[in-house]
Coordinates of C-alpha atoms in Angstrom, one line a residue:
Chain A
M1 CA 0.0 0.0 0.0
V2 CA 1.1 3.5 -0.7
D3 CA 1.0 5.7 2.3
F4 CA 2.6 9.2 2.2
T5 CA 1.9 9.9 5.8
K6 CA 4.6 7.5 6.7
I7 CA 7.3 9.8 5.2
Q8 CA 5.6 13.0 6.2
D9 CA 8.4 13.9 8.7
S10 CA 11.1 13.1 6.2
I11 CA 9.8 15.6 3.6
P12 CA 11.8 18.6 4.8
Y13 CA 14.9 16.4 4.8
I14 CA 14.3 15.5 1.1
L15 CA 13.5 19.1 0.2
S16 CA 16.7 20.3 1.7
G17 CA 18.5 18.6 -1.1
I18 CA 17.2 21.3 -3.5
P19 CA 19.8 23.9 -2.7
I20 CA 22.6 21.5 -3.5
L21 CA 20.8 20.5 -6.7
F22 CA 20.6 24.2 -7.7
Q23 CA 24.3 24.7 -6.9
V24 CA 25.4 21.8 -9.1
V25 CA 23.1 22.9 -11.9
L26 CA 24.0 26.6 -11.8
V27 CA 27.7 26.2 -11.4
A28 CA 27.9 23.5 -14.0
A29 CA 25.8 25.6 -16.4
A30 CA 28.0 28.6 -15.9
C31 CA 31.2 26.6 -16.3
G32 CA 29.7 24.7 -19.2
M33 CA 28.8 27.9 -20.9
I34 CA 32.4 29.1 -20.7
I35 CA 33.7 25.8 -21.9
G36 CA 31.0 25.7 -24.6
I37 CA 32.0 29.1 -25.9
V38 CA 35.7 28.2 -26.1
I39 CA 35.0 24.9 -27.8
A40 CA 32.5 26.5 -30.2
A41 CA 35.1 29.1 -31.1
L42 CA 37.6 26.2 -31.9
K43 CA 35.0 24.6 -34.1
I44 CA 34.4 27.6 -36.3
T45 CA 38.1 28.7 -36.8
K46 CA 39.9 28.2 -40.0
S47 CA 42.6 26.1 -38.3
R48 CA 42.1 22.4 -39.0
L49 CA 43.9 21.3 -35.8
L50 CA 41.8 23.5 -33.6
R51 CA 38.6 22.4 -35.3
F52 CA 39.7 18.8 -34.8
I53 CA 40.3 19.4 -31.1
G54 CA 36.9 21.0 -30.7
H55 CA 35.1 18.2 -32.5
A56 CA 37.1 15.5 -30.7
Y57 CA 36.2 17.1 -27.3
T58 CA 32.5 17.1 -28.2
A59 CA 32.6 13.5 -29.6
I60 CA 34.2 12.2 -26.4
F61 CA 31.8 13.8 -24.0
R62 CA 28.7 13.1 -26.0
G63 CA 29.8 9.6 -26.9
T64 CA 30.1 8.2 -23.4
P65 CA 27.7 8.0 -20.5
L66 CA 27.7 10.9 -18.1
I67 CA 27.6 8.5 -15.1
L68 CA 30.8 6.9 -16.5
Q69 CA 32.5 10.3 -16.9
L70 CA 31.5 11.2 -13.3
A71 CA 32.9 7.8 -12.0
I72 CA 36.2 8.3 -13.8
I73 CA 36.6 11.7 -12.4
H74 CA 35.6 10.7 -8.9
F75 CA 37.0 7.3 -8.5
G76 CA 39.5 6.9 -11.3
L77 CA 41.4 10.2 -11.5
P78 CA 42.7 10.3 -7.9
Q79 CA 44.6 7.1 -8.7
I80 CA 46.6 9.1 -11.2
T81 CA 46.7 12.6 -9.8
G82 CA 46.9 11.6 -6.1
Y83 CA 44.4 14.3 -5.4
V84 CA 41.0 13.2 -4.0
T85 CA 38.0 15.4 -5.0
S86 CA 34.9 15.5 -2.9
G87 CA 31.7 14.2 -4.5
Y88 CA 30.5 17.8 -5.0
E89 CA 33.7 18.8 -6.7
S90 CA 33.7 15.7 -9.0
A91 CA 30.1 16.4 -9.9
I92 CA 30.8 20.0 -10.8
I93 CA 33.8 19.0 -12.9
A94 CA 32.0 16.2 -14.7
F95 CA 28.8 18.2 -15.4
S96 CA 30.7 21.2 -16.5
L97 CA 32.8 19.3 -19.0
N98 CA 29.9 17.3 -20.3
S99 CA 27.6 20.3 -20.5
G100 CA 30.3 22.3 -22.3
A101 CA 30.3 19.7 -25.1
Y102 CA 26.5 20.1 -25.6
I103 CA 26.5 23.8 -25.2
S104 CA 29.4 24.1 -27.8
E105 CA 27.2 22.3 -30.3
I106 CA 24.3 24.6 -29.5
I107 CA 26.4 27.7 -30.0
R108 CA 28.1 26.4 -33.2
A109 CA 24.8 25.5 -34.7
G110 CA 23.3 28.9 -33.7
I111 CA 26.2 30.7 -35.3
Q112 CA 26.2 28.7 -38.5
A113 CA 22.4 29.2 -38.8
V114 CA 23.0 32.9 -39.3
D115 CA 22.7 33.7 -43.0
K116 CA 26.1 33.7 -44.7
G117 CA 25.2 36.9 -46.4
Q118 CA 25.6 38.6 -43.0
W119 CA 29.3 37.6 -42.8
E120 CA 29.8 38.7 -46.4
A121 CA 28.1 42.1 -45.8
A122 CA 30.4 42.6 -42.8
D123 CA 33.4 41.4 -44.7
A124 CA 32.6 43.8 -47.5
L125 CA 32.5 46.7 -45.1
G126 CA 36.0 45.8 -43.8
I127 CA 34.7 44.9 -40.3
P128 CA 37.4 42.9 -38.5
Y129 CA 36.5 39.2 -37.7
M130 CA 36.1 39.6 -33.9
K131 CA 33.8 42.6 -34.3
Q132 CA 31.8 40.7 -36.9
L133 CA 31.3 37.9 -34.5
R134 CA 30.5 40.1 -31.5
S135 CA 28.3 42.8 -33.1
I136 CA 26.8 41.2 -36.2
I137 CA 26.7 37.4 -35.9
L138 CA 26.3 36.6 -32.1
P139 CA 23.3 38.9 -31.5
Q140 CA 21.5 37.1 -34.3
A141 CA 22.7 33.7 -33.3
F142 CA 21.6 34.3 -29.7
K143 CA 18.0 33.9 -30.8
N144 CA 18.7 30.4 -31.9
I145 CA 21.0 29.7 -28.9
L146 CA 19.0 30.8 -25.9
P147 CA 16.0 28.4 -26.2
A148 CA 18.4 25.5 -26.7
I149 CA 20.4 26.6 -23.6
M150 CA 17.2 26.5 -21.6
N151 CA 16.7 22.9 -22.8
E152 CA 20.2 22.1 -21.7
M153 CA 19.4 23.5 -18.2
I154 CA 16.4 21.2 -18.0
T155 CA 18.6 18.2 -19.0
L156 CA 21.2 19.2 -16.3
T157 CA 18.5 19.5 -13.7
K158 CA 17.4 15.9 -14.3
E159 CA 20.9 14.5 -14.8
S160 CA 22.1 16.1 -11.6
A161 CA 20.5 13.2 -9.8
L162 CA 23.6 11.2 -10.8
V163 CA 25.5 13.1 -8.1
S164 CA 23.8 10.6 -5.7
T165 CA 26.2 8.0 -7.0
V166 CA 29.2 9.9 -5.6
G167 CA 27.7 10.5 -2.2
V168 CA 26.3 14.0 -2.6
L169 CA 23.2 14.4 -0.6
D170 CA 20.9 15.8 -3.3
V171 CA 17.1 15.2 -3.5
M172 CA 17.7 11.8 -5.1
R173 CA 20.2 10.6 -2.5
R174 CA 18.1 11.9 0.3
A175 CA 15.1 10.0 -1.0
Q176 CA 17.2 6.8 -1.0
V177 CA 18.4 7.5 2.5
V178 CA 14.8 7.9 3.7
G179 CA 13.9 4.7 1.9
G180 CA 16.7 2.8 3.6
E181 CA 15.9 4.1 7.1
K182 CA 12.2 3.4 6.8
A183 CA 12.4 0.3 4.6
L184 CA 9.9 2.1 2.4
Y185 CA 11.0 3.1 -1.1
F186 CA 8.0 3.8 -3.2
E187 CA 6.9 7.0 -1.4
P188 CA 10.2 8.8 -1.0
L189 CA 11.2 8.1 -4.6
L190 CA 7.8 9.1 -5.9
F191 CA 8.1 12.3 -3.9
A192 CA 11.6 13.0 -5.3
G193 CA 10.2 12.5 -8.7
L194 CA 7.6 15.1 -8.0
V195 CA 10.3 17.5 -6.9
Y196 CA 12.2 17.1 -10.2
F197 CA 9.1 17.3 -12.2
V198 CA 8.0 20.6 -10.7
L199 CA 11.5 22.0 -11.2
V200 CA 11.6 20.9 -14.8
M201 CA 8.1 22.3 -15.4
V202 CA 9.1 25.7 -14.0
L203 CA 12.2 25.7 -16.3
T204 CA 10.1 24.7 -19.2
L205 CA 7.7 27.6 -18.6
I206 CA 10.6 30.1 -18.3
G207 CA 12.0 28.5 -21.6
Q208 CA 8.7 29.1 -23.4
R209 CA 8.6 32.7 -22.2
V210 CA 12.2 33.2 -23.4
E211 CA 11.4 31.7 -26.8
K212 CA 8.4 33.9 -27.3
A213 CA 10.4 37.0 -26.4
M214 CA 13.1 36.0 -28.9
R215 CA 10.6 35.4 -31.6
K216 CA 9.0 38.8 -31.0
S217 CA 12.3 40.6 -31.3
G218 CA 12.3 39.1 -34.8
Chain B
M1 CA 26.8 57.7 -70.3
T2 CA 28.2 59.7 -67.5
N3 CA 31.1 61.7 -69.0
N4 CA 33.0 61.3 -65.8
L5 CA 35.7 59.2 -67.4
T6 CA 39.3 59.8 -66.5
N7 CA 42.4 58.0 -67.6
E8 CA 43.3 57.0 -64.1
K9 CA 43.1 53.2 -63.6
M10 CA 40.8 52.2 -60.7
I11 CA 40.5 48.5 -61.1
E12 CA 42.9 46.2 -62.9
V13 CA 42.1 42.6 -63.3
E14 CA 44.8 40.5 -64.8
D15 CA 44.4 36.9 -66.0
L16 CA 41.8 36.0 -63.3
Y17 CA 41.0 32.4 -62.7
K18 CA 38.6 30.9 -60.2
Q19 CA 37.9 27.3 -59.6
F20 CA 35.3 25.8 -57.3
G21 CA 36.6 22.3 -56.8
K22 CA 36.8 20.9 -60.3
L23 CA 34.5 23.5 -61.7
E24 CA 36.3 26.3 -63.6
V25 CA 34.2 29.4 -63.3
L26 CA 36.5 32.1 -64.5
K27 CA 39.0 31.2 -67.2
G28 CA 41.5 34.1 -67.5
I29 CA 39.7 37.4 -67.3
S30 CA 41.6 40.6 -67.9
T31 CA 40.2 44.1 -68.0
T32 CA 40.9 47.6 -66.7
I33 CA 38.3 49.9 -65.3
K34 CA 39.0 53.6 -65.0
R35 CA 38.1 56.1 -62.3
G36 CA 34.6 57.3 -62.8
E37 CA 33.7 54.6 -65.3
V38 CA 30.4 52.7 -65.0
V39 CA 30.7 49.2 -66.2
A40 CA 27.9 46.8 -66.6
V41 CA 28.6 43.0 -66.6
I42 CA 26.1 40.9 -68.5
G43 CA 25.9 37.3 -69.5
P44 CA 23.8 34.2 -69.2
S45 CA 23.4 32.7 -65.7
G46 CA 26.4 30.6 -64.7
S47 CA 28.7 32.7 -66.9
G48 CA 30.7 33.7 -63.9
K49 CA 29.7 37.3 -63.7
S50 CA 28.9 37.3 -60.0
T51 CA 32.1 35.4 -59.2
F52 CA 34.0 37.9 -61.3
L53 CA 32.5 40.8 -59.2
R54 CA 33.1 38.9 -55.9
C55 CA 36.7 38.4 -56.7
I56 CA 37.3 42.1 -57.0
N57 CA 36.8 42.5 -53.3
M58 CA 38.1 39.0 -52.5
L59 CA 34.8 37.7 -51.2
E60 CA 35.9 34.9 -53.5
Q61 CA 39.6 34.0 -53.3
P62 CA 40.9 33.9 -56.9
T63 CA 42.6 30.7 -57.9
K64 CA 45.1 32.6 -60.0
G65 CA 45.5 36.1 -61.3
K66 CA 46.0 39.7 -60.1
I67 CA 43.5 42.2 -58.7
V68 CA 44.5 45.8 -58.1
V69 CA 42.0 48.3 -56.8
D70 CA 43.0 52.0 -56.5
G71 CA 46.7 51.1 -56.7
F72 CA 46.4 48.4 -54.0
E73 CA 47.1 44.8 -54.9
L74 CA 44.6 42.6 -53.1
T75 CA 46.0 39.3 -54.5
K76 CA 49.4 40.0 -53.0
P77 CA 50.2 37.4 -50.3
K78 CA 49.3 38.8 -46.8
A79 CA 47.6 41.8 -48.3
N80 CA 45.4 43.6 -45.8
I81 CA 42.1 42.7 -47.4
A82 CA 39.9 44.2 -44.7
K83 CA 41.7 47.5 -45.1
A84 CA 41.2 47.5 -48.9
R85 CA 37.6 46.6 -48.5
Q86 CA 36.9 49.8 -46.5
H87 CA 37.2 51.6 -49.9
I88 CA 35.2 49.1 -51.9
G89 CA 31.5 49.3 -51.4
M90 CA 29.4 46.3 -52.2
V91 CA 25.6 45.9 -52.7
F92 CA 24.1 42.4 -52.7
Q93 CA 21.2 40.8 -54.4
Q94 CA 19.8 39.8 -51.1
F95 CA 20.5 43.2 -49.4
N96 CA 22.2 41.6 -46.4
L97 CA 21.2 44.4 -44.0
F98 CA 21.8 43.7 -40.4
P99 CA 18.3 42.7 -39.2
H100 CA 19.0 43.5 -35.5
K101 CA 20.1 47.0 -36.2
S102 CA 18.0 50.0 -37.1
V103 CA 18.5 51.7 -40.5
I104 CA 20.6 54.5 -38.9
D105 CA 22.7 51.9 -37.0
N106 CA 23.2 49.9 -40.2
L107 CA 24.7 53.0 -41.7
T108 CA 26.8 54.1 -38.8
Y109 CA 28.2 50.8 -37.5
A110 CA 31.1 50.4 -39.9
P111 CA 32.0 54.1 -40.1
I112 CA 32.3 54.2 -36.4
N113 CA 33.8 50.8 -35.7
V114 CA 36.0 50.5 -38.8
L115 CA 36.9 54.1 -39.9
G116 CA 36.9 55.4 -36.3
L117 CA 34.4 58.2 -37.0
S118 CA 32.8 59.9 -34.0
K119 CA 29.2 58.9 -33.5
E120 CA 28.1 62.5 -34.3
A121 CA 30.0 62.6 -37.6
A122 CA 28.8 59.1 -38.6
V123 CA 25.2 60.0 -37.9
E124 CA 25.5 63.2 -39.8
R125 CA 27.0 61.4 -42.8
A126 CA 24.3 58.7 -42.6
E127 CA 21.4 61.2 -42.4
K128 CA 22.7 63.0 -45.6
L129 CA 22.9 59.6 -47.3
L130 CA 19.4 58.7 -46.2
D131 CA 18.2 61.9 -47.6
R132 CA 20.0 61.1 -50.9
V133 CA 18.2 57.8 -51.2
G134 CA 14.9 59.3 -50.1
L135 CA 14.5 57.4 -46.9
T136 CA 14.9 60.0 -44.2
E137 CA 11.7 59.0 -42.6
K138 CA 12.9 55.4 -42.2
R139 CA 15.9 56.4 -40.0
D140 CA 14.8 54.5 -37.0
S141 CA 12.9 51.6 -38.7
F142 CA 14.3 48.1 -38.7
P143 CA 15.0 46.2 -41.9
N144 CA 12.0 43.9 -41.6
Q145 CA 9.7 47.0 -41.7
L146 CA 11.0 48.0 -45.1
S147 CA 10.0 47.0 -48.6
G148 CA 12.6 45.3 -50.9
G149 CA 13.3 48.4 -52.8
Q150 CA 13.7 50.4 -49.5
K151 CA 16.1 47.7 -48.2
Q152 CA 18.2 47.9 -51.2
R153 CA 18.4 51.7 -51.1
V154 CA 19.5 51.5 -47.4
A155 CA 22.1 48.9 -48.5
I156 CA 23.4 51.3 -51.1
A157 CA 23.5 54.1 -48.5
R158 CA 25.3 51.7 -46.0
A159 CA 28.0 51.0 -48.5
L160 CA 28.3 54.7 -49.4
A161 CA 28.7 55.6 -45.7
M162 CA 32.2 54.3 -45.9
E163 CA 32.9 56.8 -48.7
P164 CA 34.3 54.1 -51.0
N165 CA 36.2 54.8 -54.2
V166 CA 34.4 51.9 -56.0
M167 CA 31.0 50.5 -55.8
L168 CA 30.2 46.9 -56.7
F169 CA 26.6 45.8 -57.4
D170 CA 25.8 42.1 -57.5
E171 CA 22.4 41.9 -59.3
P172 CA 21.0 44.6 -57.1
T173 CA 17.5 44.5 -58.5
S174 CA 17.1 40.7 -59.1
A175 CA 15.4 40.0 -55.8
L176 CA 13.0 42.9 -56.1
D177 CA 9.3 43.0 -57.2
P178 CA 9.1 44.6 -60.6
E179 CA 7.5 47.8 -59.3
M180 CA 10.5 48.4 -57.0
V181 CA 13.2 48.0 -59.6
N182 CA 13.1 51.6 -60.8
E183 CA 13.5 53.3 -57.4
V184 CA 16.8 51.4 -57.0
L185 CA 18.0 52.0 -60.5
D186 CA 17.3 55.7 -60.0
V187 CA 19.5 55.8 -57.0
M188 CA 22.2 54.1 -59.0
K189 CA 21.8 56.4 -61.9
H190 CA 22.3 59.4 -59.6
L191 CA 25.3 57.8 -58.1
A192 CA 26.8 57.3 -61.5
E193 CA 26.3 61.0 -62.3
T194 CA 28.4 61.9 -59.2
G195 CA 31.4 60.2 -60.8
M196 CA 31.5 57.1 -58.7
T197 CA 33.3 54.1 -60.3
M198 CA 30.7 51.4 -60.6
V199 CA 30.8 47.8 -61.6
I200 CA 27.3 46.4 -62.0
V201 CA 26.3 42.8 -62.6
T202 CA 22.8 43.1 -64.0
H203 CA 20.0 41.7 -66.0
E204 CA 18.6 45.1 -66.6
M205 CA 19.7 45.7 -70.2
G206 CA 17.8 49.0 -70.6
F207 CA 19.6 50.3 -67.5
A208 CA 23.0 49.0 -68.8
K209 CA 22.4 50.7 -72.1
E210 CA 21.5 54.0 -70.6
V211 CA 23.9 54.3 -67.7
A212 CA 27.0 52.2 -68.5
D213 CA 30.1 53.6 -70.2
R214 CA 31.1 50.1 -71.1
V215 CA 29.5 46.7 -71.1
L216 CA 31.4 43.4 -70.5
F217 CA 29.8 40.2 -71.9
L218 CA 30.9 37.1 -70.0
D219 CA 30.1 33.6 -71.1
E220 CA 31.4 30.4 -69.6
G221 CA 34.0 32.2 -67.6
I222 CA 35.5 34.1 -70.5
L223 CA 35.2 37.8 -71.3
M224 CA 33.8 37.2 -74.8
E225 CA 33.2 40.7 -75.8
E226 CA 33.3 44.3 -74.4
G227 CA 32.5 47.7 -75.7
R228 CA 30.4 50.8 -75.5
P229 CA 26.7 49.9 -74.9
A230 CA 25.6 51.2 -78.3
D231 CA 28.1 49.1 -80.1
L232 CA 27.7 45.9 -78.1
F233 CA 23.9 45.9 -77.9
D234 CA 23.3 46.9 -81.5
N235 CA 26.1 45.3 -83.1
P236 CA 27.5 42.3 -81.1
Q237 CA 30.6 40.8 -82.7
T238 CA 30.5 37.3 -81.3
E239 CA 27.9 34.7 -82.0
R240 CA 27.4 34.0 -78.3
A241 CA 26.7 37.7 -77.5
Q242 CA 24.3 37.8 -80.5
K243 CA 22.4 34.8 -79.2
F244 CA 22.3 36.0 -75.6
L245 CA 21.1 39.5 -76.6
E246 CA 18.4 38.1 -78.9
K247 CA 17.0 36.3 -75.9
V248 CA 17.0 39.1 -73.4
L249 CA 16.4 42.3 -75.5

């Protein structure tokens, strides 16, 4: 039988995993953004080597499971570096690197979706490359990029549950702890699911608003 | 005819070749355009006339050959192409206005950020040009609020805001509804009267006849024939030019 009153007193405990969830998502999104911009820049340069590096980076991080990347960073790397990272640190590193790969693809696609006539017009006016990118191309690419970045935030929010595998007490992990203590798994897990669902819905709504605003600025 | 001809060379094209992969688009074009000259480039589609024009400001990198504009060799290794382009205006078939910038910002961006003009000077210059192309009232509009003809007039004004020595036009009226063609051609005609050196790739034979000092007929990447409009249009020498003109006149 399902009986949520049995976990009533544990609900605040589970909810207090939300701040750590936000921390992981926000820090990883910010770092992922920086990495994404750098990798996207590599992908659109004229240098073959730099382009290769950019594409190889993306291929590796998109081509392997995130939980494996997290495990390698948390359990594997200390064996080589001799430096043990906390679960939180490992999670931030793994999520940032992984998110950077996806964001770089979003930015690259956004830039390349801008009409090539825009580059040519800027070229013809003698505008230097970096100024073209900053003032002419990126403001137009932004419209394609921002809604996709919102999607990436949603993905990150859900994937953040993987930090439970390296001992970070997030919503997911706390639900498991409650389950273990009370020998009662269905209710706490379902409640955790509700927490993620609500967060994702809120982000989705924000995303829709953003998309609408972008379209309006036509 | 503009009677602004001088003997000073403005554009020199020497033995220009351009290949796209295995496709040879330009096969050794040579010509000299004088300061103040208005040159129309005509020919069937796929003849290489747009590529020829785009090579002049290096939007297409020539495979071989030499391009000199106003004494500056653009095909020289490590030539400062961006610097040279500041003096070569270009107008595109698809306008290519910056959609996120207002008309006035489209006109002032490059003068401020490339030439280093003060904002006031750039705005003053832009306003004069908007007046010249008859779009003063569109100063603060955005490109998506303009008709095709208006967009192209803004694009011409944007190029002129750099005070170029040469203006290149790549089929400037081909993307326009028929009723808007004339407003753009009028602006170009006035520009020709000011003594601007102009190279115009066009399908508007009437305009070429009226305004050009010289017409180049390109076919299959070769400059088949060139001459004064009256001679070339009424008395073409090559069979290809005859056939082409029969179809379009």
